[in-house]
Coordinates of C-alpha atoms in Angstrom, one line a residue:
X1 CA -97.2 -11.2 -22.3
X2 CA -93.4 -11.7 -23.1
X3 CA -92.6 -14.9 -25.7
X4 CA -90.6 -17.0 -24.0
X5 CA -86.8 -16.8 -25.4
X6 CA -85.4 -20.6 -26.6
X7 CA -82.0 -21.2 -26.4
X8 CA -80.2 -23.8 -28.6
X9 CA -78.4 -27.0 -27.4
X10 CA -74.6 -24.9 -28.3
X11 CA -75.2 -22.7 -26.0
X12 CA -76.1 -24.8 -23.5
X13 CA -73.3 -27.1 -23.4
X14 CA -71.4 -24.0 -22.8
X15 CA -72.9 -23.5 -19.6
X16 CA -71.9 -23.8 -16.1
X17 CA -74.4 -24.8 -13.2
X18 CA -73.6 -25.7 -9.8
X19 CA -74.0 -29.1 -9.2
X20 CA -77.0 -30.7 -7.1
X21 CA -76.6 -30.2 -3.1
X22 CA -78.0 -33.1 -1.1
X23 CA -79.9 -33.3 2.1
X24 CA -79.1 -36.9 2.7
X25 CA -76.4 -38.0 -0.1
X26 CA -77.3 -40.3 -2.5
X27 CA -81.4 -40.1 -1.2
X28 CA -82.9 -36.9 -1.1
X29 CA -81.5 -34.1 -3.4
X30 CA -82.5 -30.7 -2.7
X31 CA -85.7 -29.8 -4.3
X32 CA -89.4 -31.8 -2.8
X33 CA -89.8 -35.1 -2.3
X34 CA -92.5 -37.7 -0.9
X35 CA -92.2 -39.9 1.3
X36 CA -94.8 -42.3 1.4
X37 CA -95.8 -45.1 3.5
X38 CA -99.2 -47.0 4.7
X39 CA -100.7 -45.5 8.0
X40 CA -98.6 -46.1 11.1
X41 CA -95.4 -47.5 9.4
X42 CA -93.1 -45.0 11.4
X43 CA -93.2 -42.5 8.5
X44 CA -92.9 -39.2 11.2
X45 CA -90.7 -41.0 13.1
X46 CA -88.4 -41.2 10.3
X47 CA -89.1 -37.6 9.5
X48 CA -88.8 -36.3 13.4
X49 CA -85.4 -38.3 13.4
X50 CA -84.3 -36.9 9.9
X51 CA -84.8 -33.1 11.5
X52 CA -82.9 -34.0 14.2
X53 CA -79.9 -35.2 12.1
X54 CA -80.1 -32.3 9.7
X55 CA -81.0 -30.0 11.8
X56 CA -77.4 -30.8 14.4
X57 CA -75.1 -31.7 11.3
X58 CA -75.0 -35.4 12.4
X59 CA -75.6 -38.7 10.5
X60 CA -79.1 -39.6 8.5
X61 CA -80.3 -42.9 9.6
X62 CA -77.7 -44.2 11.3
X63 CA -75.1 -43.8 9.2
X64 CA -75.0 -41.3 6.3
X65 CA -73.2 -37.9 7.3
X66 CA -75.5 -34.5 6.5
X67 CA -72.4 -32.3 6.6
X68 CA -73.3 -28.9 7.5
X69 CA -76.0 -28.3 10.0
X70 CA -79.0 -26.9 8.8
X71 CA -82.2 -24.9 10.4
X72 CA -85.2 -27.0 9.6
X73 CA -88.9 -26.6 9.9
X74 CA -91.1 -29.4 10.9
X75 CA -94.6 -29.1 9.8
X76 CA -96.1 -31.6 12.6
X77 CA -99.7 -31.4 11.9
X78 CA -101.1 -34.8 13.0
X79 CA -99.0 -34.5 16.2
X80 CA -99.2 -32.0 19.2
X81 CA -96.1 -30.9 21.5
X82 CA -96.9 -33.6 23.9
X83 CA -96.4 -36.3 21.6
X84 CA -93.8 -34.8 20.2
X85 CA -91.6 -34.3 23.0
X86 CA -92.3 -38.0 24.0
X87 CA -90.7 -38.8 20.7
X88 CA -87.6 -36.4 21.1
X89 CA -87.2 -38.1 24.6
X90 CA -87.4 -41.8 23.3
X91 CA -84.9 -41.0 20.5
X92 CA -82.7 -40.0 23.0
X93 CA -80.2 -37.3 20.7
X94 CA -77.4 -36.2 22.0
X95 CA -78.2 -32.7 21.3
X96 CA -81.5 -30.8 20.4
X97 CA -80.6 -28.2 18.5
X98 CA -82.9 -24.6 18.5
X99 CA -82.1 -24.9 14.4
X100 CA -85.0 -27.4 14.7
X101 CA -88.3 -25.7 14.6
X102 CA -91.8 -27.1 14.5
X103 CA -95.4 -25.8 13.8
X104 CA -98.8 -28.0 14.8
X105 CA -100.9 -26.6 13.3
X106 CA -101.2 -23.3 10.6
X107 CA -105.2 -22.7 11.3
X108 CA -106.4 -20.5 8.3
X109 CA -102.9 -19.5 7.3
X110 CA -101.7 -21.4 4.3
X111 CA -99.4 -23.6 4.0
X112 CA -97.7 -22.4 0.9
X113 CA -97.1 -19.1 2.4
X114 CA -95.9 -20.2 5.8
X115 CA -93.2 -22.4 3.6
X116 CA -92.0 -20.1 1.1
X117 CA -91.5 -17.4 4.0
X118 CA -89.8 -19.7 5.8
X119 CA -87.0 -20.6 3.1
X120 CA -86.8 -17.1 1.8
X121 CA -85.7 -15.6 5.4
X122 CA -83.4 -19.0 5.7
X123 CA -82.1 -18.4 1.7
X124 CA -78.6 -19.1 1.4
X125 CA -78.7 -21.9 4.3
X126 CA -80.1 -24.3 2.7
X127 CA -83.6 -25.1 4.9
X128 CA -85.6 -27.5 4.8
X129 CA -89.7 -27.8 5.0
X130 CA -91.1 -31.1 6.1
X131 CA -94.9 -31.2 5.6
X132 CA -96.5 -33.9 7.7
X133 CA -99.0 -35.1 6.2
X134 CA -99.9 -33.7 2.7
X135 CA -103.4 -34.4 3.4
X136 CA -103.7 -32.0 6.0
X137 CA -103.3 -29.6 3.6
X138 CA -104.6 -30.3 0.3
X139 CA -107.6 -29.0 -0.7
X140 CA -110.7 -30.2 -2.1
X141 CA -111.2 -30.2 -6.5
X142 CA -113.7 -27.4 -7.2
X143 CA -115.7 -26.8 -10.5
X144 CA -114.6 -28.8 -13.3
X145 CA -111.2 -29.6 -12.7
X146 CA -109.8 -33.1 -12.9
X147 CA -108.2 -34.7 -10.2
X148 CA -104.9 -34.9 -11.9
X149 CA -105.1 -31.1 -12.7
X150 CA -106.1 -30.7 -9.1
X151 CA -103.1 -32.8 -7.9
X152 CA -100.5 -31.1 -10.0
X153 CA -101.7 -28.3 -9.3
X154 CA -101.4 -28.1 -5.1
X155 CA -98.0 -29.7 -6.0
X156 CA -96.8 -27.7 -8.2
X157 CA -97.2 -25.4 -5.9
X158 CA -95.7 -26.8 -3.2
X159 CA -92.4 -27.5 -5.0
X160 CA -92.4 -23.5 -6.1
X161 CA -91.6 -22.9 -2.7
X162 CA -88.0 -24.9 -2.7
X163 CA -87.4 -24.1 -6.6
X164 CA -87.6 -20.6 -5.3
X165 CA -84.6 -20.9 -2.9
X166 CA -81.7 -22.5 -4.3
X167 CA -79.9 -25.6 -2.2
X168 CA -84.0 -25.4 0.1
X169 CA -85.5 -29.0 0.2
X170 CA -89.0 -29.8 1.4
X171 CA -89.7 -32.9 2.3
X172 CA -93.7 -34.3 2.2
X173 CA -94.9 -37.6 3.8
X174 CA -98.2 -38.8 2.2
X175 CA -99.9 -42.2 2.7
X176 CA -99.9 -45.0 0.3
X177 CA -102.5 -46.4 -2.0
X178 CA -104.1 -49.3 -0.7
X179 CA -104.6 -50.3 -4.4
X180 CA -101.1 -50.4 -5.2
X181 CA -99.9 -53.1 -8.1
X182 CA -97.0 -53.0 -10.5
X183 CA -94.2 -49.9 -10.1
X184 CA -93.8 -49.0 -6.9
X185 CA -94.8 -45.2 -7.8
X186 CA -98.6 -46.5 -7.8
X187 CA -97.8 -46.9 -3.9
X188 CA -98.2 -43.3 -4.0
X189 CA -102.0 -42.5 -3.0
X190 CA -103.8 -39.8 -5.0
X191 CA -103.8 -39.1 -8.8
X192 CA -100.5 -39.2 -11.0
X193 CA -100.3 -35.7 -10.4
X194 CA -98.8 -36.0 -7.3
X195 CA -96.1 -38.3 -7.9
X196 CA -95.5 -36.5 -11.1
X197 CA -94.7 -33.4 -9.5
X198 CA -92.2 -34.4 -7.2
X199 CA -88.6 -34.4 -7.9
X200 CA -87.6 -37.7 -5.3
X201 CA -90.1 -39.7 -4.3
X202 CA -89.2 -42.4 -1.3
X203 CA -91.2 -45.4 -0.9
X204 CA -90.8 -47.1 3.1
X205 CA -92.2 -50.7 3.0
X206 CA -92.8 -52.5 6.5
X207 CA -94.6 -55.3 7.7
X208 CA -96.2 -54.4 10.9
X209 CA -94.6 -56.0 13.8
X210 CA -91.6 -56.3 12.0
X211 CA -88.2 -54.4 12.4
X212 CA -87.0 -54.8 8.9
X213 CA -88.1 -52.3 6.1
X214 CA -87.0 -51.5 2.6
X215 CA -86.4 -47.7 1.5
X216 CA -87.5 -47.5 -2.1
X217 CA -85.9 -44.3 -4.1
X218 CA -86.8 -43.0 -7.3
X219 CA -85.7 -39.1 -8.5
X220 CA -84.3 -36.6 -11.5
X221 CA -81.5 -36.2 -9.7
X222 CA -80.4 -39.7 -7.5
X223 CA -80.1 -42.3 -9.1
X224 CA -82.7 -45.0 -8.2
X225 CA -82.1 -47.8 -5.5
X226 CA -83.7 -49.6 -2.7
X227 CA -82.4 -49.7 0.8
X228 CA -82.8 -51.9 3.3
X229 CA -83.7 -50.7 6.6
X230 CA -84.5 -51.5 10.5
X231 CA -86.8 -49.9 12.9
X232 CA -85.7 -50.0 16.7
X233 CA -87.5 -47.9 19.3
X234 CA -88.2 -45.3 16.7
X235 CA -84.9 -44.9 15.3
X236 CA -84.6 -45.9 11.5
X237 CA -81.5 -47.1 10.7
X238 CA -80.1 -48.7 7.2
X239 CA -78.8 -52.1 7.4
X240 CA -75.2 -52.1 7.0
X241 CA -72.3 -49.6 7.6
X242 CA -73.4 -47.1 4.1
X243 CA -75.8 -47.4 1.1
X244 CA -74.1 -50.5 -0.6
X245 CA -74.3 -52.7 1.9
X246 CA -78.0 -51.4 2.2
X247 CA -78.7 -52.1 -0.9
X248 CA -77.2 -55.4 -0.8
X249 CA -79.1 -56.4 1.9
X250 CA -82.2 -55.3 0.5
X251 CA -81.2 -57.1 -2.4
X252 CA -80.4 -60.3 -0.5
X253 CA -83.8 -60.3 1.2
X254 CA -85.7 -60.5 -1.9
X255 CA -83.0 -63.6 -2.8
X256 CA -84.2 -65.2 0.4
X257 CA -87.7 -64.2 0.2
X258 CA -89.5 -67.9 0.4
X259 CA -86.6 -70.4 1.3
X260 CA -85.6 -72.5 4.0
X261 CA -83.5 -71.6 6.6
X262 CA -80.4 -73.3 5.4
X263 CA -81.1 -71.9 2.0
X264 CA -81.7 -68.3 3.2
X265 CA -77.7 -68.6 5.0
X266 CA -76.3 -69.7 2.3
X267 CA -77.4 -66.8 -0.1
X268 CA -76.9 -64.9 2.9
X269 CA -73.5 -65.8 3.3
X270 CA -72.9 -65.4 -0.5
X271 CA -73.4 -61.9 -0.1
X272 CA -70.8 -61.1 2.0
X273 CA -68.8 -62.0 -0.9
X274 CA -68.9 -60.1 -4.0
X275 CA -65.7 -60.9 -5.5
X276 CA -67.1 -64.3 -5.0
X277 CA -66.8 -67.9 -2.9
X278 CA -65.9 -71.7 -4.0
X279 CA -68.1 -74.4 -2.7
X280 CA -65.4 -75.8 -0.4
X281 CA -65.1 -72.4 0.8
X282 CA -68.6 -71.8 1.6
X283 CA -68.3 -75.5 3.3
X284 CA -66.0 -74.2 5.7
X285 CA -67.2 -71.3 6.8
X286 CA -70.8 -73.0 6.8
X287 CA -69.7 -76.5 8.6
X288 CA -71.0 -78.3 5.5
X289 CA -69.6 -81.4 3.7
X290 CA -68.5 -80.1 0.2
X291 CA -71.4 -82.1 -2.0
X292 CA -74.1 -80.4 0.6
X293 CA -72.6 -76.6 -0.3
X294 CA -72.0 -77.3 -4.3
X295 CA -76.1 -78.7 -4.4
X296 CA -76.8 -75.3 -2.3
X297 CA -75.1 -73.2 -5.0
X298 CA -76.1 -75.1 -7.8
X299 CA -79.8 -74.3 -6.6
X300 CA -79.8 -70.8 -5.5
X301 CA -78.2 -70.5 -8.6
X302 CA -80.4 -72.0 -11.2
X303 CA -83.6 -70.4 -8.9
X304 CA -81.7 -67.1 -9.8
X305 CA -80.9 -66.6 -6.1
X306 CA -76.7 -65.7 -6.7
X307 CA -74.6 -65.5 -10.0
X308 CA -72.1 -67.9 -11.2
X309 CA -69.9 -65.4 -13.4
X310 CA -67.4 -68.3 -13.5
X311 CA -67.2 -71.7 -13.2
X312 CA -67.1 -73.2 -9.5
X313 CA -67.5 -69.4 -8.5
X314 CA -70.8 -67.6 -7.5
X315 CA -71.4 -64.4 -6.4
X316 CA -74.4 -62.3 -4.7
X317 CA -77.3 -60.7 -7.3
X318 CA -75.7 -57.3 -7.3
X319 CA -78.3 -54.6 -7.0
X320 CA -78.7 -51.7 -9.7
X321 CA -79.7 -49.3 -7.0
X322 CA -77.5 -46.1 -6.2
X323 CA -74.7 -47.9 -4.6
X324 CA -72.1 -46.0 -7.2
X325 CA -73.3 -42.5 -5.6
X326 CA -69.9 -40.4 -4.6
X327 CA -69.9 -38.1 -2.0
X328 CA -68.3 -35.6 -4.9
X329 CA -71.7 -35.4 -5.8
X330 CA -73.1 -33.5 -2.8
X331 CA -71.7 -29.9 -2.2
X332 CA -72.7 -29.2 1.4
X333 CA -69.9 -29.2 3.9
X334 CA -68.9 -31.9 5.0
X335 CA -66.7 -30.5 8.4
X336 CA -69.9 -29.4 10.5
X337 CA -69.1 -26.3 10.6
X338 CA -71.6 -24.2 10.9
X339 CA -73.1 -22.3 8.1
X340 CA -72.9 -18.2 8.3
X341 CA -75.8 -16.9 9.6
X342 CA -76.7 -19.7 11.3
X343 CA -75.5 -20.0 15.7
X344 CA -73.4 -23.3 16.2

């Protein structure tokens, strides 16, 4: 067996590496990622709409452009062609492109093999995998291995297949933990192993029988934030125009979480201003007497609901998520033009 050869921290420094490509910019960076979700949260439909996006060069949910189309491979295997055409029709794309392929079920084949062949014949176009549902696949601990080792193991695995094929992404959904507490990441169901192995892992939060959702991001390559989102007829879409006004909305929910009403529009309203509003400003546009808005303020404030950089000023709780991402960061083409090899 070879040593393996170390190289010092000089010589690295002096090296050049192509920066990270993006399937959805400022989410999912190429490499695997989870996303994970209770049971019947919409997590396929977001994954069925994703494909379609990705898969026609058009815009991730609702508002983020893909760039180049892309052939993708949708690993259905708690859905059959029925169901999934009844999907397709409800989401209503304007094209359905044959780059989108899918695949209900693999029988004895597995499922490592069926993805690495698939993003070694598509190398060079960037493909993407996504596995629906991980525990479809996974199979069960034998002899004395731990769970953990178990875990790490099938996932380690998994993510060979996309660290195999530069600019490939595969995407897994998985279910949540029902005993989740403390970091989001223990949302993810399984041992440590799972999450650990992961380079992006995506956390969707929904109430059922409610539109609104947040869109929780953790990776070694994004930087982390949390989104907030809206479910209609199957189509996720962020809330607001790009990923800052996502994350300030998501943001301002967790402001408004347990107010009143006229609390909840006030630190509402707030947040449509980030350089800031004056009581008698915030009267105005509110129809309030000047005394009413300046207690309003002077409450969300002290509750830690809005800032007060300044005096008489106040500002929205500004979110650390990944509202600074550039769109210098992600390399794919951003024209739609198709990529070589690949029929427009």
């Amino acid at each position: 067996m070879n040593a393996p050869v170390a190289f010092n921290a000089s010589w690295l420094m002096q090296q050049t590496f192509p920066p990270v490509k993006y399937v959805v910019p400022g989410i999912i960076p190429e490499g695997m990622t989870l996303l994970v979700a209770a049971p019947k949260i919409g997590k396929s439909w977001m994954v069925l709409g994703l494909g379609l996006e990705l898969s026609n060069g058009g815009h991730a949910f609702g508002s983020i452009a893909v760039g180049k189309p892309r052939p993708v491979l949708y690993l259905a295997l708690e859905d059959g062609q029925r169901r999934l055409q009844d999907r397709l029709l409800k989401l209503n794309p304007s094209d359905v492109s044959h780059r989108l392929e899918f695949i209900t079920s693999v029988g004895d084949a597995k499922v490592i093999d069926i993805i690495s062949e698939y993003m070694l014949r598509h190398d060079g176009l960037d493909p993407v995998v996504i596995l629906d549902t991980l525990g479809k696949v996974m199979p069960p601990a034998t002899g004395n291995q731990s769970a953990y080792g178990h875990d790490y193991k099938m996932l380690s695995a998994l993510k060979a297949t996309s660290d195999a094929v530069p600019g490939s992404s595969l995407v897994i959904v998985h279910h949540t933990n029902k005993g989740e507490k403390g970091d989001f990441l223990d949302a993810v169901s399984g041992t440590q192993g799972i999450a650990g192995a992961a380079d992006t892992v995506l956390v969707l939060k929904r109430d059922r029988q409610d539109k609104a959702a947040t869109l929780q991001v953790t990776s070694r390559d994004a930087e982390e934030g949390e989104y907030a989102m809206e479910m209609n007829d199957g189509s996720w879409e962020l809330k607001g125009a790009d990923l800052a006004a996502a994350a300030q909305a998501a943001q301002t929910a967790k402001q408004t979480d347990g107010v009143g009403d006229r609390m909840a529009d006030v630190i509402e309203k707030v947040g449509e201003f980030p350089e800031g509003i004056k009581p008698q400003d915030l009267a105005v546009l509110m129809q309030l007497d000047y005394k009413s808005a300046q207690v309003y303020l002077s409450r969300a404030y002290e509750s830690g609901r809005v800032n007060r950089p300044h005096r008489g000023v106040y500002t929205p709780v500004v979110s650390v998520g990944s509202v600074g991402f550039s769109s210098q960061n992600n390399t794919t083409n951003t024209n739609n033009t198709p990529l070589e090899g690949v029929e427009p």
